[in-house]
CSV table of N, CA and C in Angstrom, one decimal:
chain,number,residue,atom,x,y,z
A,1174,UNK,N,5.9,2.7,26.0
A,1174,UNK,CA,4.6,2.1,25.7
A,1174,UNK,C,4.7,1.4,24.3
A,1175,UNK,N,5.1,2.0,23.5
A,1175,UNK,CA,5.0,1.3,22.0
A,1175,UNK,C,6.4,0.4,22.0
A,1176,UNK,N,7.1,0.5,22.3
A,1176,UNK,CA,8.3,-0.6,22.3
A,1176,UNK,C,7.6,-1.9,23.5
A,1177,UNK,N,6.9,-1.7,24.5
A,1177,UNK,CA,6.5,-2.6,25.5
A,1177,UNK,C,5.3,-3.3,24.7
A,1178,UNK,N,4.1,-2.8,24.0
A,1178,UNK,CA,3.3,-3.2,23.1
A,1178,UNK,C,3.5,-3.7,22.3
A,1179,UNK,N,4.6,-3.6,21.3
A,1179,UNK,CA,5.3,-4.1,20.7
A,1179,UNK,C,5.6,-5.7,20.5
A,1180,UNK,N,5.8,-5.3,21.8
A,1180,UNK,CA,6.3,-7.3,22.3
A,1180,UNK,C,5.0,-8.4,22.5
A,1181,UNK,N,4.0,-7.6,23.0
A,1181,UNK,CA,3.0,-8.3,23.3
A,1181,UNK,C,1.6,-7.8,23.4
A,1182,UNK,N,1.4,-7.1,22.5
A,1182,UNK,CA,0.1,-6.1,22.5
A,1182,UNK,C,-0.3,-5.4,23.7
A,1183,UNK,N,-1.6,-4.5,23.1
A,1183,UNK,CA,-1.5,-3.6,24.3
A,1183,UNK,C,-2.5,-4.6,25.6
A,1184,UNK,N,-3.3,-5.4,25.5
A,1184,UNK,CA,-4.2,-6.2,26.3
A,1184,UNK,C,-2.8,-6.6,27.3
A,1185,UNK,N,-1.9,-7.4,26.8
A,1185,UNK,CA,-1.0,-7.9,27.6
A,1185,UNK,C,0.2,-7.3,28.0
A,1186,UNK,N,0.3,-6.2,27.8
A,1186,UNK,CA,1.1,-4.9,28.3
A,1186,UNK,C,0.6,-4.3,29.9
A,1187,UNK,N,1.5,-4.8,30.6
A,1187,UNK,CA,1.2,-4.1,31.8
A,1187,UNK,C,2.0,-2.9,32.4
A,1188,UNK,N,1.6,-2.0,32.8
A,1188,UNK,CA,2.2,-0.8,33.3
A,1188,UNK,C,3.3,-1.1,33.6
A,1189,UNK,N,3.8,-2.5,34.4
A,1189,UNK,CA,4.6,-2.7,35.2
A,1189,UNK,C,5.7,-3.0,34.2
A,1190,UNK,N,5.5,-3.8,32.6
A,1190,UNK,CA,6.1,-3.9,31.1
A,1190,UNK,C,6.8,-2.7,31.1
A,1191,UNK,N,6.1,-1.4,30.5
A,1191,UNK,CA,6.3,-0.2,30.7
A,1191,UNK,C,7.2,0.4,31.3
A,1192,UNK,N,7.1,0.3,32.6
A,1192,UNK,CA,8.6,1.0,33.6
A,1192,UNK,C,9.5,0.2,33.5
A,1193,UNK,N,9.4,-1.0,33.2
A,1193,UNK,CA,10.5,-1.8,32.9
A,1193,UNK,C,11.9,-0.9,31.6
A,1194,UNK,N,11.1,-0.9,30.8
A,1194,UNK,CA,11.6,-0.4,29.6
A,1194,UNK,C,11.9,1.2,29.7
A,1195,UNK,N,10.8,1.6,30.6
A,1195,UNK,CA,11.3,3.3,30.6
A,1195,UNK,C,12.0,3.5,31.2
A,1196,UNK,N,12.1,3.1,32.5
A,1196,UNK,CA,13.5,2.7,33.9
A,1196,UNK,C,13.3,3.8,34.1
A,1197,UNK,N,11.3,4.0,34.9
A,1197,UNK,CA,11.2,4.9,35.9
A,1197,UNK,C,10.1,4.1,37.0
A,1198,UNK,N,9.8,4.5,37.8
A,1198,UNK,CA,9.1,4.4,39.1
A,1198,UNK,C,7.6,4.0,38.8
A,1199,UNK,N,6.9,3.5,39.7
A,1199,UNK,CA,5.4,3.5,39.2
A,1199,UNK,C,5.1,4.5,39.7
A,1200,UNK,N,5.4,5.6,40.6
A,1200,UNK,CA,5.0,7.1,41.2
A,1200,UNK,C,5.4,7.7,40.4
A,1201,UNK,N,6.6,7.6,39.7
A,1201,UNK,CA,6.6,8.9,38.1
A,1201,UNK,C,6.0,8.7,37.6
A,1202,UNK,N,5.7,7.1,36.9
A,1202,UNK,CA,4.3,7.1,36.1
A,1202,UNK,C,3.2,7.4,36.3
A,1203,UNK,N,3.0,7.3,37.1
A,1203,UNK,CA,1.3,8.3,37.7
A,1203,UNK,C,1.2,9.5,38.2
A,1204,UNK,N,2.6,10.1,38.0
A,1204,UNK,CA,2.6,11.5,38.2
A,1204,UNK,C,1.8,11.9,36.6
A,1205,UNK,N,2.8,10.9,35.7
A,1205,UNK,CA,2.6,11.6,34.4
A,1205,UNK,C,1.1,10.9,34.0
A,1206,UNK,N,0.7,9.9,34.3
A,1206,UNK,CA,-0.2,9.2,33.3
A,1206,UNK,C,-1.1,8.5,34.6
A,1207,UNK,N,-2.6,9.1,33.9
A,1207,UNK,CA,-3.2,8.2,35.2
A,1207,UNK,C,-3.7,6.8,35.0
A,1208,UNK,N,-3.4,6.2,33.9
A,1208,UNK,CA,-3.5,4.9,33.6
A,1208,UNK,C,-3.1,3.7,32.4
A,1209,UNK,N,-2.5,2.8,32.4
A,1209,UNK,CA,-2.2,2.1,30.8
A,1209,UNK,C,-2.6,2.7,29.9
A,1210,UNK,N,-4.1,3.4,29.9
A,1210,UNK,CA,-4.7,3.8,28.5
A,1210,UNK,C,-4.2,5.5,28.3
A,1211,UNK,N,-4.0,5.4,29.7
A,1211,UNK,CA,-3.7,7.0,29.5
A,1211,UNK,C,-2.8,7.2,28.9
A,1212,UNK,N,-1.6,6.3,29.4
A,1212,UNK,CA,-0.3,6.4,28.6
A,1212,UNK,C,-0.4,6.0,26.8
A,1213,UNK,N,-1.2,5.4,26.8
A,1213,UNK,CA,-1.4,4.3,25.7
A,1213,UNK,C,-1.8,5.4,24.4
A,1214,UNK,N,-2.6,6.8,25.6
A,1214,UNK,CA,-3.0,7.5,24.2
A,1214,UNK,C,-2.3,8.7,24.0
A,1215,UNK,N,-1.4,8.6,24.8
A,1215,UNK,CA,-0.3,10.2,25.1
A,1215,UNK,C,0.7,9.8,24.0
A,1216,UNK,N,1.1,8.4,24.1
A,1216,UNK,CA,1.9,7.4,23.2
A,1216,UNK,C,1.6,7.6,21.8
A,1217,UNK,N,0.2,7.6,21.2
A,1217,UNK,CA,-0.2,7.1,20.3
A,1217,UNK,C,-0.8,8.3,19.5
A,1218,UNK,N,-0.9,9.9,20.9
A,1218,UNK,CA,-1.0,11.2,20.0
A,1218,UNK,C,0.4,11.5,19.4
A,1219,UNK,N,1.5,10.7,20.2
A,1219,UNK,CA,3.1,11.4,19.9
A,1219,UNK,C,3.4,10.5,18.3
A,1220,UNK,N,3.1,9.2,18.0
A,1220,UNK,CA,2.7,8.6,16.7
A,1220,UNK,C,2.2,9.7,15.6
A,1221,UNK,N,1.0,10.1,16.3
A,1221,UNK,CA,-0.1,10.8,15.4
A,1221,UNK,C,0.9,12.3,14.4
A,1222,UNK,N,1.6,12.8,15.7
A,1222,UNK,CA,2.0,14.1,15.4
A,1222,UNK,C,3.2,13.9,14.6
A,1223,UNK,N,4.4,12.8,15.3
A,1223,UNK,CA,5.3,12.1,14.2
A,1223,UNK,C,4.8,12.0,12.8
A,1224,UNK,N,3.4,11.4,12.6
A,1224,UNK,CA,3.3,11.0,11.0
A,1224,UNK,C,2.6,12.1,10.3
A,1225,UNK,N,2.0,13.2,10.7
A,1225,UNK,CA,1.6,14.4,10.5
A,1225,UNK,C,2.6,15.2,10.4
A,1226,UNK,N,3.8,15.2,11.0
A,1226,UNK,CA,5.1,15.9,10.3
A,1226,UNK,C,5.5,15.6,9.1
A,1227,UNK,N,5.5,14.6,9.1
A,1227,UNK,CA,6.7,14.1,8.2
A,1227,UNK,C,5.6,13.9,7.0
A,1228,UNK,N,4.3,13.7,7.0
A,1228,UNK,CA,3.2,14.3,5.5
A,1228,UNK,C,3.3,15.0,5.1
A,1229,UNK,N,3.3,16.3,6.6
A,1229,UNK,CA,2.9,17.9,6.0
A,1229,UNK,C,4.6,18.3,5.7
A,1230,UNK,N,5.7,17.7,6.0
A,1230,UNK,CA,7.1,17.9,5.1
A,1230,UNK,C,7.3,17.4,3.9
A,1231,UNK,N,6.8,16.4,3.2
A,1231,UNK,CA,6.4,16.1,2.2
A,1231,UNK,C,6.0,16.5,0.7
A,1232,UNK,N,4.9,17.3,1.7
A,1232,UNK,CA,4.0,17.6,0.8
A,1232,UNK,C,4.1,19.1,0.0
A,1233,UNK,N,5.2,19.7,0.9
A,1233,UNK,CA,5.8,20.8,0.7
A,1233,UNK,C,6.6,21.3,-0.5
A,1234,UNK,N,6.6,22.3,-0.9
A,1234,UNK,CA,7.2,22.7,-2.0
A,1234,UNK,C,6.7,22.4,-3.1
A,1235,UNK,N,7.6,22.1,-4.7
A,1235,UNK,CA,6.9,22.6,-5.7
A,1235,UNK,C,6.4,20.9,-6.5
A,1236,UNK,N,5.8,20.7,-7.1
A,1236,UNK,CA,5.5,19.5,-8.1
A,1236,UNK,C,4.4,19.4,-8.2
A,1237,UNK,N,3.8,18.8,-8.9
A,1237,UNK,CA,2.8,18.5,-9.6
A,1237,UNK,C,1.9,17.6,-8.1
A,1238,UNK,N,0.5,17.5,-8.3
A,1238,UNK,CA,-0.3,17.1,-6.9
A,1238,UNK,C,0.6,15.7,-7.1
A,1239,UNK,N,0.5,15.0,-8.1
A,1239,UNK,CA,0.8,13.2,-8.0
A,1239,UNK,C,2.4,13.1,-7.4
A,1240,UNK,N,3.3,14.4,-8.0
A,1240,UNK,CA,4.6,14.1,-7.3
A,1240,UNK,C,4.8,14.6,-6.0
A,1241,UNK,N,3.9,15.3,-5.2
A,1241,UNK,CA,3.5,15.6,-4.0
A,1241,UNK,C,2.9,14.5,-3.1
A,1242,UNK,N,1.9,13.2,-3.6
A,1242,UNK,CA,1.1,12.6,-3.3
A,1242,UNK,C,2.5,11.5,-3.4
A,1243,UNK,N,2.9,11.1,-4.0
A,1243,UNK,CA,4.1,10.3,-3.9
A,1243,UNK,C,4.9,10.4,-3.2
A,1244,UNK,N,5.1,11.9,-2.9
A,1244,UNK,CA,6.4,12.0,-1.8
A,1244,UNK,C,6.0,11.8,-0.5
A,1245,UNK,N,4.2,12.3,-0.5
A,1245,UNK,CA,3.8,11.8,1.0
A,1245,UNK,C,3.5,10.2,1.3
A,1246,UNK,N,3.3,9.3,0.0
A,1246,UNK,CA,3.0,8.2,0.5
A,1246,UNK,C,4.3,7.4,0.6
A,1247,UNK,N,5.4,8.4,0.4
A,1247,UNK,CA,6.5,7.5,0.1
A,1247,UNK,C,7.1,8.2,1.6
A,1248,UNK,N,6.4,8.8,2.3
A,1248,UNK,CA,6.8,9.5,3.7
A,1248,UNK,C,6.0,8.2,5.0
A,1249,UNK,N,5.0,8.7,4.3
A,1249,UNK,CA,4.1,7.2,5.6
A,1249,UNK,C,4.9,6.4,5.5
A,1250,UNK,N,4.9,5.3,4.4
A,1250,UNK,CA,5.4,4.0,4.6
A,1250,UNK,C,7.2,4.0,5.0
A,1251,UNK,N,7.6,5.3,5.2
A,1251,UNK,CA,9.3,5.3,5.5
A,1251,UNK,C,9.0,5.3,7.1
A,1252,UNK,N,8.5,5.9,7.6
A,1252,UNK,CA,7.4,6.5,8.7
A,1252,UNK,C,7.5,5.4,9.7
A,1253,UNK,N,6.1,4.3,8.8
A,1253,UNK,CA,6.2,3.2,9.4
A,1253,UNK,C,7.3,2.2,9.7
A,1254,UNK,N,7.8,2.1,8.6
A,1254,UNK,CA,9.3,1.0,8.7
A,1254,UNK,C,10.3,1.3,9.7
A,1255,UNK,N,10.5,2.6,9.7
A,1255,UNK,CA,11.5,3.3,10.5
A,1255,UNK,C,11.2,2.9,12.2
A,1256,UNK,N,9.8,3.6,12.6
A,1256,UNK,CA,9.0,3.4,14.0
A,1256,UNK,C,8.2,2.1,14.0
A,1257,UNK,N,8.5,1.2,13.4
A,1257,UNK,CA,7.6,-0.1,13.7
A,1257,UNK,C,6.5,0.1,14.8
A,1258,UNK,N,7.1,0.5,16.5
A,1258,UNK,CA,6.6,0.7,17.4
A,1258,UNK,C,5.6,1.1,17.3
A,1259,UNK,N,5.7,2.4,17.1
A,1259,UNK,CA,4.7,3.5,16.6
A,1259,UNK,C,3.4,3.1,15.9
A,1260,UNK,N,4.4,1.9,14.5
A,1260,UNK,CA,3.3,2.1,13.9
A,1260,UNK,C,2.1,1.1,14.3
A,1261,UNK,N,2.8,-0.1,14.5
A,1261,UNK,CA,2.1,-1.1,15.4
A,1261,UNK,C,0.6,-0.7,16.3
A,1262,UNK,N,1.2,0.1,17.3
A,1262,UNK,CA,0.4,1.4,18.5
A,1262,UNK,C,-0.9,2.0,17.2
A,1263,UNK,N,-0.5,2.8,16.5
A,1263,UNK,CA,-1.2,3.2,15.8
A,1263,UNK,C,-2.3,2.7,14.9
A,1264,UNK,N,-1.1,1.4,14.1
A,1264,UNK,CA,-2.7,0.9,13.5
A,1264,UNK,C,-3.4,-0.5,13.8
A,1265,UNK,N,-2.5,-0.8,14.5
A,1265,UNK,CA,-3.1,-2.4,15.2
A,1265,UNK,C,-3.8,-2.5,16.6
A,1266,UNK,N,-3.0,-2.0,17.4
A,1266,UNK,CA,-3.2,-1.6,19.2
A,1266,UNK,C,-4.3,-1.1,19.2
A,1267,UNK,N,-4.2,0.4,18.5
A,1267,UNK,CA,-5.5,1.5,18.6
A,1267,UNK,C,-7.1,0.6,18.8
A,1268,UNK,N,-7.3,-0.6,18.3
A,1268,UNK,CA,-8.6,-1.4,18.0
A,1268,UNK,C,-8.8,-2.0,19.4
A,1269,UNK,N,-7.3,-2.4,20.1
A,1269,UNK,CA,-7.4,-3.5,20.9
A,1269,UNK,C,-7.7,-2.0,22.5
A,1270,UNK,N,-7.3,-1.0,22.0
A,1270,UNK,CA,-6.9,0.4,23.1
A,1270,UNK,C,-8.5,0.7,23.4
A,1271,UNK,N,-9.5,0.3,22.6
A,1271,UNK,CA,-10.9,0.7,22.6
A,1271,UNK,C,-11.4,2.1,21.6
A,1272,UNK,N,-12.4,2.7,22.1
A,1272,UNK,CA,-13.1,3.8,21.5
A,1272,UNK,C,-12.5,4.8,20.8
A,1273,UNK,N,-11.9,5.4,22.0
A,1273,UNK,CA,-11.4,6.6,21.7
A,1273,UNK,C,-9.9,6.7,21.0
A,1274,UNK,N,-9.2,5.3,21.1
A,1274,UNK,CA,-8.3,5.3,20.1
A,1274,UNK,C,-8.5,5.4,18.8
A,1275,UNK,N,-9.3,4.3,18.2
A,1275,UNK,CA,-10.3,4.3,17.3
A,1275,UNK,C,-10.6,5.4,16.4
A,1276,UNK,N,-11.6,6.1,17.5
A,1276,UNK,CA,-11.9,7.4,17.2
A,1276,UNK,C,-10.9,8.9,16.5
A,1277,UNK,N,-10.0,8.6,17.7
A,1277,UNK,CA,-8.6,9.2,17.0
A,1277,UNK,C,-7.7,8.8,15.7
A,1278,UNK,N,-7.5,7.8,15.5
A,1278,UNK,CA,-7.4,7.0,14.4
A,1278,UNK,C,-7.7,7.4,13.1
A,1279,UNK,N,-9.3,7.5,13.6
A,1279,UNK,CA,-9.7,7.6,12.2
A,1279,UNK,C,-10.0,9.3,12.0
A,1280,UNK,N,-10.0,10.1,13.0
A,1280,UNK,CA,-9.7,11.3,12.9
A,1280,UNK,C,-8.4,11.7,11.9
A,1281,UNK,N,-7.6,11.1,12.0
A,1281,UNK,CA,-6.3,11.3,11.6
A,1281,UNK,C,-6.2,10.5,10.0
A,1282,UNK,N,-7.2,9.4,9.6
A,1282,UNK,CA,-7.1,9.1,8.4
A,1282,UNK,C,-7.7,10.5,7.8
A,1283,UNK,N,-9.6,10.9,8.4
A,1283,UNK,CA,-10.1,11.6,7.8
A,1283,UNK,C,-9.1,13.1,7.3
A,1284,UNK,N,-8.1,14.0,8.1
A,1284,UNK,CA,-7.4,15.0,8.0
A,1284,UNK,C,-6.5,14.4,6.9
A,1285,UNK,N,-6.2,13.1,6.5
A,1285,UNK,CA,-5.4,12.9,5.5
A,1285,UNK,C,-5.9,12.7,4.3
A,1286,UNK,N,-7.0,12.4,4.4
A,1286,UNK,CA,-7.7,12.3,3.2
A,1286,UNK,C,-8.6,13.7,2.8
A,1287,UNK,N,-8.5,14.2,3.6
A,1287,UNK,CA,-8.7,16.0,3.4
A,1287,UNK,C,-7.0,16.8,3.1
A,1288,UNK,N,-6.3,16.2,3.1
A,1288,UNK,CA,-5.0,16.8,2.8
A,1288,UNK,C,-4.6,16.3,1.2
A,1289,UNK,N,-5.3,14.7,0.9
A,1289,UNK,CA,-4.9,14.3,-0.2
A,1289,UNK,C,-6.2,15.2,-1.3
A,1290,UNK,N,-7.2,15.3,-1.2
A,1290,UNK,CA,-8.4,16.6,-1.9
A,1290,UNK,C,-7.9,17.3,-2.4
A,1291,UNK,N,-7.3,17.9,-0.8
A,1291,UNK,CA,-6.3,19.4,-1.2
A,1291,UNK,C,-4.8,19.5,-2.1
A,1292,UNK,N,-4.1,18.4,-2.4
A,1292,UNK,CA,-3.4,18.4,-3.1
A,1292,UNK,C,-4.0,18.0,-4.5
A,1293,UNK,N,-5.2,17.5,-4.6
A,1293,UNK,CA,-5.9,17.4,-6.1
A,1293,UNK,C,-6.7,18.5,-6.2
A,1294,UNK,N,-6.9,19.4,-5.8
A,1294,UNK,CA,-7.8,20.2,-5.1
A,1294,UNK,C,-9.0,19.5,-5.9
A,1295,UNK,N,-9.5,18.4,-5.2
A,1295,UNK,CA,-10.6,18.3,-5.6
A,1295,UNK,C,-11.7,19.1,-4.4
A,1296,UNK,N,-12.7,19.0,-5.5
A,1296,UNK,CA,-14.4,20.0,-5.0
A,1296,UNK,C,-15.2,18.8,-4.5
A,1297,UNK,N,-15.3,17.9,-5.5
A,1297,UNK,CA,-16.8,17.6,-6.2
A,1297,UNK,C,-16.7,16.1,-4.7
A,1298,UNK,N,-17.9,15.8,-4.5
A,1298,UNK,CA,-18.3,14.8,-3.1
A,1298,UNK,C,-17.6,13.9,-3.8
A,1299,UNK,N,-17.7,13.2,-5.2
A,1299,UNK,CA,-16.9,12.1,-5.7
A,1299,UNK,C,-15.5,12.0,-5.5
A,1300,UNK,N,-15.3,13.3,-5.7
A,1300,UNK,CA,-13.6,13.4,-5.9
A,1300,UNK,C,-12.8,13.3,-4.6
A,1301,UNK,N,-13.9,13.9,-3.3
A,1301,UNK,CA,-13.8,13.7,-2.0
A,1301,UNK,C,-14.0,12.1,-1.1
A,1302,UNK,N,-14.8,11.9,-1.8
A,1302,UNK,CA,-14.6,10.2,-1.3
A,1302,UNK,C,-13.9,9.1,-1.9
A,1303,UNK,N,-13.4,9.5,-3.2
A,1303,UNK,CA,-12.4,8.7,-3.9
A,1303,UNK,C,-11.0,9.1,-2.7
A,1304,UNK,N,-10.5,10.1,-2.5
A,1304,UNK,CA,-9.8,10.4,-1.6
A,1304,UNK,C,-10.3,9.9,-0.3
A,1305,UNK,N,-11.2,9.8,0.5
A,1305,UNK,CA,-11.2,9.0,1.7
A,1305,UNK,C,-11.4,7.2,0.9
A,1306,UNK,N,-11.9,7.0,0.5
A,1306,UNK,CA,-11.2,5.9,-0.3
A,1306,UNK,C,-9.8,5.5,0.1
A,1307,UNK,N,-9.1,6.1,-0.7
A,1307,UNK,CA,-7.5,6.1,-0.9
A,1307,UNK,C,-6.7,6.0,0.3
A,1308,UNK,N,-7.3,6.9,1.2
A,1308,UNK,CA,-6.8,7.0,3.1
A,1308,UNK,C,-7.0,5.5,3.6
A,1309,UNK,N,-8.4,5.2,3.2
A,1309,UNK,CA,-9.2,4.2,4.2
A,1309,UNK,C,-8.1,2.8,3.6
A,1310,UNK,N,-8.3,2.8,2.4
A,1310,UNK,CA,-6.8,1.7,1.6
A,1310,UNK,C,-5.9,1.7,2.1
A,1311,UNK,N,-5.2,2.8,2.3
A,1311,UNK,CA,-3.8,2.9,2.6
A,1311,UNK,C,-3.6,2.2,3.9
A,1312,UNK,N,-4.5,3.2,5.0
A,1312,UNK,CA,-4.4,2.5,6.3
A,1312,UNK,C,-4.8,1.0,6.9
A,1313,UNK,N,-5.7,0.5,5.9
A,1313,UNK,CA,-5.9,-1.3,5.5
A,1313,UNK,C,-4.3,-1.8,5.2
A,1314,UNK,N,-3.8,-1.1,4.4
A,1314,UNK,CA,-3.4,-2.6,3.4
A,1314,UNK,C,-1.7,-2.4,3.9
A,1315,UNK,N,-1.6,-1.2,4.9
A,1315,UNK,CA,-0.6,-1.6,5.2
A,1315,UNK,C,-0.1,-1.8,6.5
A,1316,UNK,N,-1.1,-2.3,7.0
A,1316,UNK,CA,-1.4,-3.6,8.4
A,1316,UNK,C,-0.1,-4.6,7.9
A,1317,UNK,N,-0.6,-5.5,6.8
A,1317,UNK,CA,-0.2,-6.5,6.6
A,1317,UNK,C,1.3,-6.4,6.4
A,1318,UNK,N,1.9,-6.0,5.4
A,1318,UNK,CA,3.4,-5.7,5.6
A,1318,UNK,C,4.0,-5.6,6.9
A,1319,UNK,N,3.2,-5.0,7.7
A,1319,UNK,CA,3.4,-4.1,9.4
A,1319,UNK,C,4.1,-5.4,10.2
A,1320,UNK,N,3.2,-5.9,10.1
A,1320,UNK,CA,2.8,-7.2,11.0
A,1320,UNK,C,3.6,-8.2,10.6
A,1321,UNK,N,4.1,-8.0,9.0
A,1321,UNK,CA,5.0,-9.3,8.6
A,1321,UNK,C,6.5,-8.8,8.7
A,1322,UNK,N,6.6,-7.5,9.4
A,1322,UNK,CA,7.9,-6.9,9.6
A,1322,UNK,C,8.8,-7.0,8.1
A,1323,UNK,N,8.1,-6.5,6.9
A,1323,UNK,CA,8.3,-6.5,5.6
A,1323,UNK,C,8.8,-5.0,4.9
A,1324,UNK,N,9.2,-4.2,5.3
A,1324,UNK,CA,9.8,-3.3,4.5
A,1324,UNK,C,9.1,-3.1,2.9
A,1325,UNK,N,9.9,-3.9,2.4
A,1325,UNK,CA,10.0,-4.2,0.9
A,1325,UNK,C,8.1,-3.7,0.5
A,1326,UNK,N,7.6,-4.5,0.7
A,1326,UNK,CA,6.6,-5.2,0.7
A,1326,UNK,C,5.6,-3.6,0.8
A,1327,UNK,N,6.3,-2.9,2.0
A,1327,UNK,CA,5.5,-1.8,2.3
A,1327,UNK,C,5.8,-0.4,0.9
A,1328,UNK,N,6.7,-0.6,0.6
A,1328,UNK,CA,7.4,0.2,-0.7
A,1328,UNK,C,7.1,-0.5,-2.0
A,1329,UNK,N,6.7,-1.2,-2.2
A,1329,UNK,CA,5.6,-2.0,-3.3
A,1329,UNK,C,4.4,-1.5,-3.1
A,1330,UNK,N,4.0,-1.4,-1.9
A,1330,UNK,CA,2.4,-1.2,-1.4
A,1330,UNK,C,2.3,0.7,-2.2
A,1331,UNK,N,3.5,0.9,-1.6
A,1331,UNK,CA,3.4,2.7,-1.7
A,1331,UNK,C,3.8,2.7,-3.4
A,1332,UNK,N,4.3,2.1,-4.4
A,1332,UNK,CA,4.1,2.1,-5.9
A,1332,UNK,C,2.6,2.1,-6.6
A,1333,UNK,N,2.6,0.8,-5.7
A,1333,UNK,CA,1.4,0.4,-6.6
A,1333,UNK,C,0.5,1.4,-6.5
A,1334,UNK,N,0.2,2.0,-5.0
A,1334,UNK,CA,-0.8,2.8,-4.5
A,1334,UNK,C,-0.7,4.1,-5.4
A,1335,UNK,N,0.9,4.3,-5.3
A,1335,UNK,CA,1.0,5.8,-6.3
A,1335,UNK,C,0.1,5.8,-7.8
A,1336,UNK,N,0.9,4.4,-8.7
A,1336,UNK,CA,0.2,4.1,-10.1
A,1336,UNK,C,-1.2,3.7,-9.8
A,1337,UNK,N,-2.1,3.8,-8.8
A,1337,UNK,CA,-3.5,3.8,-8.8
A,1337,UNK,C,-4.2,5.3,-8.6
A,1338,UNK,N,-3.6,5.9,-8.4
A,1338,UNK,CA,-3.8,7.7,-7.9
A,1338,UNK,C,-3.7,8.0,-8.7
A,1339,UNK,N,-2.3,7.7,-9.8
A,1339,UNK,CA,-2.1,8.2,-11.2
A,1339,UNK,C,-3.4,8.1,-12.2
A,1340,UNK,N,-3.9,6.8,-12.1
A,1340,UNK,CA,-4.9,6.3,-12.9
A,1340,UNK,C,-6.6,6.9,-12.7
A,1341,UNK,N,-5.9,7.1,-11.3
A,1341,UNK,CA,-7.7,8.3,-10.6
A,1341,UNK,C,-7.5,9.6,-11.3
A,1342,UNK,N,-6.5,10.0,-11.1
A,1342,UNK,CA,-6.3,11.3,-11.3
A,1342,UNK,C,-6.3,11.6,-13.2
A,1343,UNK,N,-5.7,11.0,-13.7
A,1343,UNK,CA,-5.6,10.7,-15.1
A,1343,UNK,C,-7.6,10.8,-16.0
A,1344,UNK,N,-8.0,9.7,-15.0
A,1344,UNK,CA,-9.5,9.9,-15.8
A,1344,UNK,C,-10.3,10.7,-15.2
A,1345,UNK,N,-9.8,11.5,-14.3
A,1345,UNK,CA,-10.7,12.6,-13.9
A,1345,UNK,C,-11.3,11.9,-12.6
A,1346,UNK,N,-11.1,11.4,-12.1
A,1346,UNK,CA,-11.7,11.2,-10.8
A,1346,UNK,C,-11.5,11.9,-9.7
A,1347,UNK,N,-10.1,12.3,-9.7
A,1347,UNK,CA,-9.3,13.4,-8.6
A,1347,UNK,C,-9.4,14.7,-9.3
């Protein structure tokens, strides 16, 4: 599904795209999935759990919150470059997939932006919305790199982003 979307979004992705690429039957596929969307979101929970590893590995062990917060944002955007597919599915498709992708989506910013709190252990509602802030940024701004099949561009994005976290965290915001 994310390699077939890939090529041509999910609107113009048809099931039949799909078995193409998977080089199985349309009766296995509906054994497994009872529809494009279904597959679309089995697809796009297997994204979800991919990038929720590779944070919660990250974020592990000893350093300071910002060199923790660095290692995770320097985890997403490896994340994305590596699974283009994925990430594509995840942050572009999800809009075109409807509601409940959406919904999941942003489920998955919110838990990140509750994970970045928890590494500032911030309390205070400010220090918590500076952090969904930071989530809601991240997952914006690196659309654009995505889409321009830019690497570079996305490890610039994850600098800059770091030395603004620094600057939050520095005046007390985090």
């Amino acid at each position: 599904m994310a390699q077939a979307m890939s090529r041509q979004g999910f609107a113009a992705t048809s099931v039949g795209d799909v078995l193409k690429l998977a080089g199985v039957s349309r009766q296995t596929f509906y054994q497994l999935f009872s529809s494009k969307l279904d597959c679309f979101m089995a697809t796009f929970d297997a994204a979800t759990e991919l990038l929720e590893a590779r944070l919660n590995e990250a974020v592990e062990g000893g350093g300071t919150p910002l060199e923790r917060f660095e290692r995770a944002i320097d985890a997403y955007v490896t994340s994305l470059a590596s699974e283009p597919g994925y990430a594509r599915l995840f942050l572009v498709e999800a809009h075109a997939a409807g509601p409940e992708a959406i919904k999941r989506r942003l489920q998955f910013q919110y838990r990140l932006a509750d994970r970045i709190a928890g590494l500032f252990d911030s309390g205070s509602e400010d220090s918590r919305f500076a952090c969904r802030t930071i989530a809601a940024a991240v997952a914006s701004m690196v659309v654009g790199p995505l889409l321009d099949d830019d690497p570079e561009a996305l490890r610039r994005l994850a600098d800059d982003m770091t030395r603004h976290v620094r600057r939050l965290s520095e005046s007390g915001v985090l």
